[in-house]
């Protein structure tokens, strides 16, 4: 696939392209080789073609003497400030070239941090275990090049370059190949709403890439009004999907992209470009609960509302955005089960009464990626607390059963399947003044919370902070929790997933302070009923009927038929057509 940006290796030569509209002259430097003036076009593009082989190191020299990496570097030698590397996209020989993916209704997503698994090769070694568990899609947190060796990935400045700390481009392709051999989809988290604070050189040669009139927490907003900017990110999406054969992308915080029409434009371009018959899935993070993108070529959106309701029910927390779920929490549980979004235009107490969200009840259940935990909801806590350390184990297990049996697309965060209590902390590898600013900013951010003193917040830049974030199986609960996941995912694959296309909600209602019953008619006419109680007390219930699919405790269904839903219980009933 031909891309506008970056170095393209051809037959016997490499063509370098660089958009630097702020300058009239740019020189291309080849390490241990020649330095040449690049040819400029009227629209600010510079180009040069040289017999530079794969593996050649290069950078661009600006008139003021500053040397910068290629913003579309395919790989870096020496981190984000180092030399860009020429990569031959055709050199890898795919073992699974005929792989066409899996339909979205089969997705069970497992989110992981590549560094926590030991790099691309470490993730590849873990894939058989995940496939055996019943996972069907592995989603990597961002892998783009970031400062240092330890980072969540959202401080990236070179979105085309797999981070050298994780492995080489060949290692990444081998990981994806291995996943496809096992029948697993591979998805990637990409960040198009901002660049990190270290190594963002774009403003020095293309200042119009950023807006002066609109700012984000990370600085001037990226200007998606410019065709070059739109092309840079659209091509990045295509690059990961076509060259690396990822099966889907998760787009970070698209609510921070001011020109939201680009999302639909990009999605349409993706689906017009991928091969006919190939399954490629696009998922948004959008805190505004906007359903409009889901009516087009975008498959789904992360459903924070589902997480927040469950979290409040299990932990009793009310601070921050959890205050939006403090009242009528069981009613909100019913709504997220039946309609996806809780907030569909209602005033948000946390946002001082500002209305949030759009109607979502008409959307397919697979429009919502629901979860009990993810990297944000754990790692944005001061001490990276997992739900397993905040809530009763039986409650977590009941919520897990509900998550894995409803027709939404479920997502699991690394370690949940082994009942890990290891924190997932915020970690970086910044240096100097930036390291100090990140450390102190993190501690100041949490100092206003009564639960802890800001000075105790772990230093994000300490190696130990990363090491403490690597998930470890619970010494007593891991085996039983894994067995529960496998049981639920086996049931889902056999009885739920094949019936999801065409599924529709038949409504839900609260049946207790922390309990709800939800019903769906599945695509083949089967009737799925799910009753969930996250209270430590039983609640009265009536009117449930149908063959038992799952009960979280032996005998729980007998109690339900007798009119009582036990504490910390999930019951699923499935009535199939005759």
XYZ file of C-alpha atoms in Angstrom:
578
model
C 0.000 0.000 0.000
C 1.406 3.392 -1.023
C 1.435 6.007 1.734
C 1.976 9.754 1.400
C 4.134 10.081 4.517
C 7.456 8.473 5.399
C 10.143 6.456 3.626
C 8.956 3.933 1.041
C 11.363 1.166 0.072
C 11.028 0.229 -3.596
C 13.021 -1.808 -6.094
C 16.613 -0.764 -5.499
C 15.791 2.632 -4.011
C 13.978 4.394 -1.188
C 11.803 7.474 -1.611
C 11.722 9.858 1.363
C 8.820 12.305 1.767
C 8.560 14.992 4.438
C 5.940 17.707 4.921
C 7.594 20.865 6.271
C 5.605 23.870 4.998
C 7.377 26.274 7.378
C 10.706 25.873 5.534
C 12.120 26.441 2.086
C 15.027 24.045 2.533
C 15.408 20.649 4.185
C 18.350 18.261 3.950
C 18.172 14.493 4.204
C 20.965 12.949 6.275
C 21.888 9.278 5.933
C 24.003 7.985 8.807
C 27.439 6.978 7.576
C 26.368 8.203 4.148
C 25.544 11.278 2.161
C 23.584 14.390 3.026
C 21.500 15.872 0.216
C 19.105 18.739 -0.319
C 15.542 17.543 -0.780
C 13.359 18.871 -3.569
C 10.507 21.126 -2.423
C 7.061 21.441 -4.004
C 4.803 24.463 -3.674
C 2.609 22.784 -1.045
C 5.459 22.284 1.430
C 6.339 18.685 0.558
C 9.989 17.657 0.292
C 11.106 14.513 -1.511
C 14.280 12.634 -2.367
C 15.014 9.184 -3.801
C 18.227 7.361 -2.902
C 19.566 3.779 -3.116
C 19.234 3.523 0.677
C 18.658 -0.109 1.693
C 16.378 -1.479 4.359
C 18.026 -0.782 7.697
C 19.502 2.556 6.610
C 19.357 5.236 9.309
C 18.160 8.721 8.325
C 16.861 12.022 9.649
C 15.937 15.477 8.384
C 18.042 18.608 8.952
C 16.190 21.923 9.174
C 17.738 25.270 8.178
C 18.345 26.286 11.818
C 20.476 23.196 12.396
C 17.831 21.160 14.235
C 17.749 17.521 13.141
C 14.470 15.629 13.509
C 13.216 12.091 12.989
C 10.668 11.288 10.328
C 7.185 11.908 11.843
C 6.101 8.788 9.937
C 9.173 6.773 10.918
C 8.513 3.037 10.600
C 11.076 2.255 13.333
C 13.603 4.135 15.459
C 17.209 3.503 16.402
C 17.890 5.345 19.635
C 14.381 6.163 20.859
C 12.254 9.130 19.796
C 15.190 11.537 19.374
C 17.300 9.067 17.403
C 17.590 7.998 13.793
C 14.656 6.779 11.766
C 15.117 3.405 10.074
C 14.177 2.393 6.531
C 11.869 -0.637 6.740
C 11.004 -2.884 3.805
C 7.297 -3.570 4.238
C 7.471 -6.503 1.809
C 10.192 -8.520 3.540
C 8.014 -10.426 6.031
C 6.525 -13.674 4.717
C 3.088 -14.167 6.240
C 2.123 -17.699 7.259
C -1.554 -16.696 7.516
C -1.916 -14.580 4.384
C -5.404 -15.972 3.829
C -6.736 -14.907 7.246
C -9.898 -12.806 6.875
C -10.673 -12.213 10.550
C -13.759 -12.965 12.604
C -17.159 -11.265 12.741
C -17.622 -8.700 15.493
C -20.333 -10.614 17.328
C -17.727 -13.286 18.165
C -15.438 -10.764 19.873
C -14.287 -11.320 23.444
C -11.593 -8.673 23.875
C -8.550 -8.977 26.147
C -6.734 -5.672 26.748
C -3.058 -5.859 27.649
C 0.090 -3.770 27.963
C 2.829 -5.244 25.771
C 5.626 -4.283 28.159
C 3.924 -6.090 31.027
C 4.130 -9.285 28.961
C 7.806 -8.822 28.086
C 7.404 -7.370 24.589
C 5.954 -8.710 21.352
C 7.583 -12.113 21.810
C 6.231 -12.381 25.353
C 2.701 -11.646 24.168
C 3.064 -14.311 21.474
C 4.010 -16.866 24.121
C 0.856 -16.020 26.108
C -1.552 -16.381 23.178
C -2.215 -20.134 23.434
C -3.349 -19.709 27.050
C -5.699 -16.890 26.092
C -7.128 -18.816 23.160
C -7.708 -21.833 25.395
C -9.542 -19.611 27.873
C -11.973 -18.462 25.179
C -10.562 -15.057 24.273
C -11.131 -14.232 20.592
C -9.499 -10.769 20.290
C -6.352 -9.377 21.903
C -6.146 -5.577 22.097
C -2.721 -4.047 22.581
C -2.402 -0.761 24.420
C -0.534 1.759 22.201
C 2.769 0.487 20.807
C 3.899 3.688 19.067
C 7.323 4.992 20.003
C 7.370 6.846 23.329
C 10.145 8.328 25.477
C 12.186 5.695 27.277
C 11.402 2.042 27.877
C 8.356 2.264 30.173
C 5.134 4.043 29.286
C 1.429 3.387 28.911
C 1.814 4.395 25.250
C -0.304 7.545 25.251
C 2.787 9.810 25.277
C 3.659 8.785 21.729
C 5.092 11.169 19.159
C 5.863 8.752 16.308
C 2.582 6.958 15.587
C 3.943 4.788 12.758
C 6.900 3.351 14.686
C 6.533 0.258 16.907
C 8.496 0.994 20.066
C 11.969 -0.530 20.036
C 11.489 -1.488 23.718
C 8.854 -4.040 22.625
C 10.727 -5.519 19.665
C 11.162 -5.022 15.934
C 8.570 -4.635 13.184
C 9.275 -8.262 12.264
C 8.586 -9.309 15.864
C 5.246 -7.502 15.765
C 4.248 -9.144 12.491
C 5.244 -12.534 13.900
C 2.998 -11.864 16.919
C 0.032 -11.062 14.692
C 0.772 -14.096 12.521
C 0.786 -16.325 15.601
C -2.516 -14.868 16.794
C -4.131 -15.609 13.454
C -2.807 -19.171 13.529
C -4.690 -19.592 16.802
C -7.875 -18.000 15.460
C -7.390 -14.831 17.494
C -8.064 -11.330 16.236
C -5.440 -8.688 17.023
C -6.519 -5.121 17.740
C -4.474 -2.007 18.439
C -5.144 1.090 20.528
C -4.176 4.214 18.553
C -3.909 7.823 19.754
C -4.874 10.554 17.291
C -6.074 13.263 19.670
C -2.675 14.495 20.939
C 1.082 13.936 20.975
C 3.206 13.402 24.063
C 5.201 16.199 25.728
C 8.678 14.918 24.782
C 9.965 14.598 21.221
C 7.106 16.281 19.359
C 9.107 18.087 16.676
C 6.236 18.660 14.254
C 5.675 22.244 15.394
C 9.222 23.128 14.349
C 8.563 22.424 10.663
C 4.749 22.235 10.331
C 3.277 24.579 12.978
C -0.073 24.623 11.191
C -0.471 20.974 12.215
C -1.767 22.460 15.500
C -4.436 25.069 16.194
C -3.729 28.302 18.036
C -7.396 28.955 18.826
C -8.237 25.615 20.433
C -6.352 23.947 23.241
C -6.444 20.552 24.927
C -4.806 19.338 28.161
C -1.808 18.433 25.978
C -1.440 21.792 24.194
C -2.766 23.160 20.914
C -5.385 20.878 19.361
C -4.383 18.918 16.291
C -5.934 20.701 13.308
C -8.057 18.126 11.545
C -9.320 20.846 9.205
C -6.110 20.452 7.152
C -6.092 17.749 4.460
C -2.491 16.848 5.308
C -3.394 16.232 8.950
C -6.412 14.148 8.031
C -4.295 12.121 5.607
C -1.532 11.589 8.205
C -3.908 9.851 10.594
C -6.140 8.112 8.056
C -3.041 6.608 6.479
C -1.806 5.588 9.919
C -5.000 3.614 10.490
C -4.618 1.944 7.102
C -0.932 1.263 7.765
C -1.652 -0.812 10.866
C -4.561 -2.621 9.225
C -2.952 -3.334 5.859
C 0.793 -3.657 6.464
C 0.604 -5.306 9.885
C -2.722 -7.085 9.334
C -4.301 -5.932 12.579
C -7.978 -6.883 12.697
C -9.186 -3.675 14.285
C -8.341 -0.417 15.993
C -9.494 1.260 19.182
C -9.361 5.070 18.868
C -8.400 6.843 22.077
C -10.487 9.794 23.320
C -12.034 10.886 20.032
C -14.071 13.462 21.960
C -10.839 15.515 21.908
C -10.854 15.592 18.077
C -12.713 18.786 17.207
C -13.538 17.845 13.593
C -15.470 14.689 14.360
C -16.511 14.287 10.716
C -12.974 12.977 10.150
C -13.909 9.863 12.152
C -16.643 8.931 9.696
C -14.475 9.873 6.723
C -11.619 7.720 7.992
C -13.910 4.782 8.783
C -15.435 4.886 5.311
C -11.956 4.987 3.753
C -10.861 2.001 5.821
C -13.794 -0.144 4.753
C -13.374 0.915 1.124
C -9.688 -0.044 1.218
C -9.535 -3.412 3.008
C -9.932 -6.529 0.930
C -13.493 -7.729 0.198
C -14.633 -10.300 2.729
C -12.136 -9.275 5.387
C -13.446 -8.442 8.869
C -11.942 -5.200 10.222
C -13.382 -3.569 13.337
C -13.254 0.062 14.508
C -14.005 0.986 18.124
C -14.149 4.445 19.704
C -13.537 5.841 23.144
C -15.909 8.797 23.338
C -16.941 10.121 26.735
C -19.707 12.179 25.100
C -21.784 9.027 24.439
C -22.398 10.081 20.839
C -24.182 7.373 18.891
C -24.006 9.037 15.456
C -20.704 7.395 14.463
C -22.151 3.975 15.295
C -24.735 4.373 12.558
C -21.997 4.262 9.912
C -18.727 2.374 9.525
C -17.725 2.349 13.205
C -18.520 -0.927 14.963
C -18.677 0.001 18.634
C -17.814 2.340 21.478
C -16.358 1.705 24.916
C -19.246 1.770 27.382
C -17.929 3.585 30.438
C -21.453 3.770 31.833
C -21.571 -0.006 32.268
C -18.304 0.073 34.184
C -19.292 3.008 36.377
C -22.632 1.483 37.417
C -21.066 -1.853 38.334
C -18.226 -0.113 40.180
C -20.584 1.967 42.304
C -22.717 -1.062 43.123
C -19.739 -3.173 44.167
C -17.596 -0.574 45.947
C -19.976 2.136 47.139
C -17.634 4.845 45.771
C -19.265 8.175 44.979
C -16.353 10.548 44.279
C -15.528 12.070 40.898
C -17.577 10.882 37.957
C -19.059 8.103 40.100
C -21.438 10.705 41.564
C -23.405 10.448 38.312
C -24.374 6.894 39.308
C -25.001 7.357 43.028
C -28.777 7.775 42.716
C -31.119 5.078 41.379
C -28.097 2.915 40.692
C -30.129 -0.238 40.122
C -32.263 1.656 37.597
C -29.105 2.752 35.836
C -27.891 -0.861 35.854
C -31.096 -1.872 34.106
C -30.667 0.870 31.540
C -27.069 0.030 30.652
C -27.966 -3.656 30.296
C -30.867 -2.898 27.967
C -29.779 0.249 26.113
C -25.995 0.533 26.485
C -25.561 4.147 27.513
C -26.986 5.292 30.843
C -26.657 8.965 29.949
C -28.585 9.666 26.755
C -29.042 13.408 27.125
C -29.784 13.646 30.845
C -28.073 16.249 33.079
C -24.825 15.034 34.630
C -24.311 16.005 38.293
C -20.572 15.567 37.839
C -20.631 18.056 34.938
C -22.651 20.597 36.956
C -25.885 19.729 35.207
C -24.559 19.695 31.658
C -26.435 17.222 29.500
C -24.444 14.227 28.311
C -25.099 11.591 25.697
C -27.499 10.766 22.893
C -30.226 8.100 22.561
C -28.786 4.610 22.126
C -31.666 2.197 22.714
C -32.041 1.529 18.981
C -28.450 0.323 18.569
C -27.423 -3.307 18.355
C -26.007 -4.757 21.594
C -22.652 -5.217 19.851
C -22.372 -1.429 19.553
C -21.153 -1.437 23.157
C -17.830 -2.738 24.435
C -18.542 -3.276 28.126
C -16.072 -4.104 30.886
C -15.512 -4.288 34.621
C -11.965 -2.917 34.379
C -9.612 -1.369 31.833
C -6.274 0.432 31.875
C -7.910 3.823 32.561
C -10.284 2.780 35.292
C -7.503 1.044 37.223
C -4.446 3.079 36.304
C -6.012 6.493 36.759
C -6.506 5.698 40.432
C -3.667 6.941 42.634
C -2.595 3.432 43.615
C -3.820 1.524 40.578
C -6.356 -0.453 42.603
C -7.988 -3.368 40.829
C -11.646 -4.134 41.432
C -10.560 -7.383 43.094
C -9.052 -5.350 45.965
C -12.070 -3.062 46.325
C -15.030 -5.423 46.159
C -16.039 -8.845 47.521
C -14.827 -11.747 45.411
C -18.351 -13.146 45.074
C -19.579 -9.804 43.805
C -16.813 -9.605 41.226
C -17.615 -13.132 40.068
C -21.319 -12.364 39.697
C -20.544 -9.216 37.709
C -18.093 -11.181 35.563
C -20.789 -13.715 34.743
C -23.162 -10.962 33.675
C -20.505 -9.280 31.549
C -19.621 -12.470 29.695
C -23.177 -13.633 29.040
C -24.938 -10.474 27.838
C -24.951 -9.698 24.082
C -22.649 -6.669 24.460
C -19.044 -7.201 23.363
C -17.170 -7.993 26.603
C -13.666 -6.756 27.355
C -11.321 -8.192 29.983
C -8.273 -6.403 31.337
C -5.090 -8.426 31.723
C -5.030 -10.326 35.002
C -8.772 -10.441 35.634
C -8.869 -14.063 34.536
C -6.445 -15.042 37.319
C -8.021 -12.833 40.013
C -4.911 -10.647 40.042
C -4.666 -8.070 42.810
C -1.509 -6.547 41.355
C -2.063 -2.822 40.800
C -1.838 -1.258 37.381
C -0.073 2.000 38.099
C 0.590 5.020 35.921
C 4.195 4.665 34.709
C 6.507 6.643 32.447
C 10.227 6.905 31.721
C 10.693 10.652 31.425
C 13.923 12.402 32.325
C 14.991 15.672 33.961
C 12.489 18.469 34.470
C 9.711 16.605 32.688
C 10.093 13.658 35.063
C 9.847 16.036 38.026
C 6.781 17.743 36.547
C 4.982 14.447 35.919
C 5.788 13.154 39.407
C 4.665 16.299 41.203
C 1.648 16.773 38.955
C 0.486 13.258 39.705
C 0.812 13.781 43.440
C -0.898 17.163 43.316
C -3.767 15.669 41.296
C -4.643 13.253 44.095
C -3.781 15.406 47.113
C -7.340 16.752 47.295
C -8.807 13.291 47.801
C -9.383 12.356 51.419
C -8.518 8.689 50.939
C -4.774 9.202 50.688
C -1.953 11.738 50.903
C -0.596 12.900 47.581
C 3.023 12.471 48.668
C 2.492 8.715 48.867
C 1.482 8.325 45.217
C 4.084 6.117 43.477
C 6.631 7.912 41.327
C 5.563 7.259 37.698
C 9.209 7.356 36.551
C 10.531 4.760 38.986
C 11.275 1.380 37.415
C 9.603 -0.253 40.407
C 6.296 1.404 39.517
C 6.281 -0.453 36.212
C 7.519 -3.688 37.752
C 4.766 -3.574 40.372
C 2.194 -3.290 37.564
C 2.924 -6.650 35.947
C -0.109 -8.844 36.704
C 0.408 -11.833 38.977
C -2.096 -14.663 39.564
C -3.835 -14.618 42.933
C -2.187 -17.339 45.040
C -5.535 -18.809 46.144
C -8.197 -17.716 43.668
C -6.417 -17.879 40.299
C -7.354 -21.446 39.383
C -11.019 -21.098 40.297
C -11.302 -17.703 38.572
C -9.767 -19.067 35.368
C -12.174 -22.002 35.490
C -15.080 -19.564 35.843
C -13.907 -17.562 32.820
C -13.509 -20.703 30.739
C -16.960 -21.986 31.717
C -18.608 -18.671 30.862
C -16.744 -18.176 27.604
C -17.494 -21.729 26.510
C -21.181 -21.061 27.127
C -20.962 -17.750 25.313
C -19.301 -19.295 22.264
C -21.786 -22.166 22.082
C -25.085 -20.581 23.076
C -24.881 -16.772 22.940
C -22.458 -15.559 20.244
C -23.994 -17.479 17.293
C -27.384 -15.950 18.141
C -26.226 -12.331 18.598
C -26.704 -11.071 14.991
C -30.156 -9.551 14.956
C -30.485 -9.537 18.761
C -32.597 -6.818 20.350
C -33.316 -5.768 23.891
C -36.731 -6.497 25.374
C -36.095 -4.132 28.267
C -34.840 -4.373 31.825
C -35.979 -3.314 35.277
C -34.551 -2.870 38.750
C -35.717 -5.567 41.180
C -33.819 -4.546 44.284
C -31.407 -1.919 45.623
C -28.558 -3.440 43.629
C -30.326 -5.858 41.329
C -31.840 -5.896 37.865
C -33.376 -8.284 35.348
C -32.739 -7.824 31.603
C -34.195 -9.644 28.597
C -33.227 -9.994 24.961
C -34.695 -11.673 21.922
C -31.732 -13.118 20.061
C -31.347 -13.344 16.320
C -32.853 -16.809 15.989
C -35.777 -15.989 18.247
C -34.250 -17.416 21.434
C -35.121 -15.576 24.655
C -32.229 -14.672 26.976
C -33.011 -13.528 30.510
C -30.339 -12.388 32.942
C -30.866 -11.590 36.613
C -28.035 -9.928 38.494
C -27.847 -9.067 42.201
C -24.714 -7.251 43.403
C -25.999 -6.772 46.937
C -24.745 -8.751 49.926
C -28.421 -9.420 50.709
C -31.015 -11.419 48.814
C -33.829 -9.587 47.042
C -37.354 -10.590 46.091
C -37.921 -11.521 42.472
C -40.787 -12.934 40.441
C -41.722 -13.910 36.934
C -38.546 -15.622 35.745
C -39.014 -18.665 33.566
C -37.036 -20.670 31.063
C -34.314 -23.320 30.910
C -31.260 -22.590 33.024
C -28.110 -21.585 31.146
C -25.941 -20.541 34.097
C -26.149 -19.981 37.836
C -23.302 -18.468 39.807
C -23.977 -20.795 42.748
C -25.468 -24.267 42.712
C -29.093 -24.016 43.750
C -29.401 -20.293 43.027
C -31.945 -20.947 40.283
C -34.131 -22.878 42.741
C -34.137 -19.830 45.007
C -35.095 -17.625 42.072
C -37.993 -19.861 41.117
C -39.068 -19.653 44.759
C -39.111 -15.849 44.492
C -35.704 -14.824 45.857
C -32.530 -13.743 44.055
C -29.606 -14.593 46.390
C -26.817 -12.186 47.292
C -24.016 -11.746 44.738
C -25.740 -13.899 42.154
C -26.128 -14.035 38.393
C -28.720 -16.271 36.790
C -29.011 -16.692 33.006
C -31.969 -18.421 31.362
C -32.118 -19.275 27.660
C -35.277 -20.428 25.925
C -34.480 -21.593 22.403
C -36.982 -21.929 19.539
C -38.631 -25.308 19.221
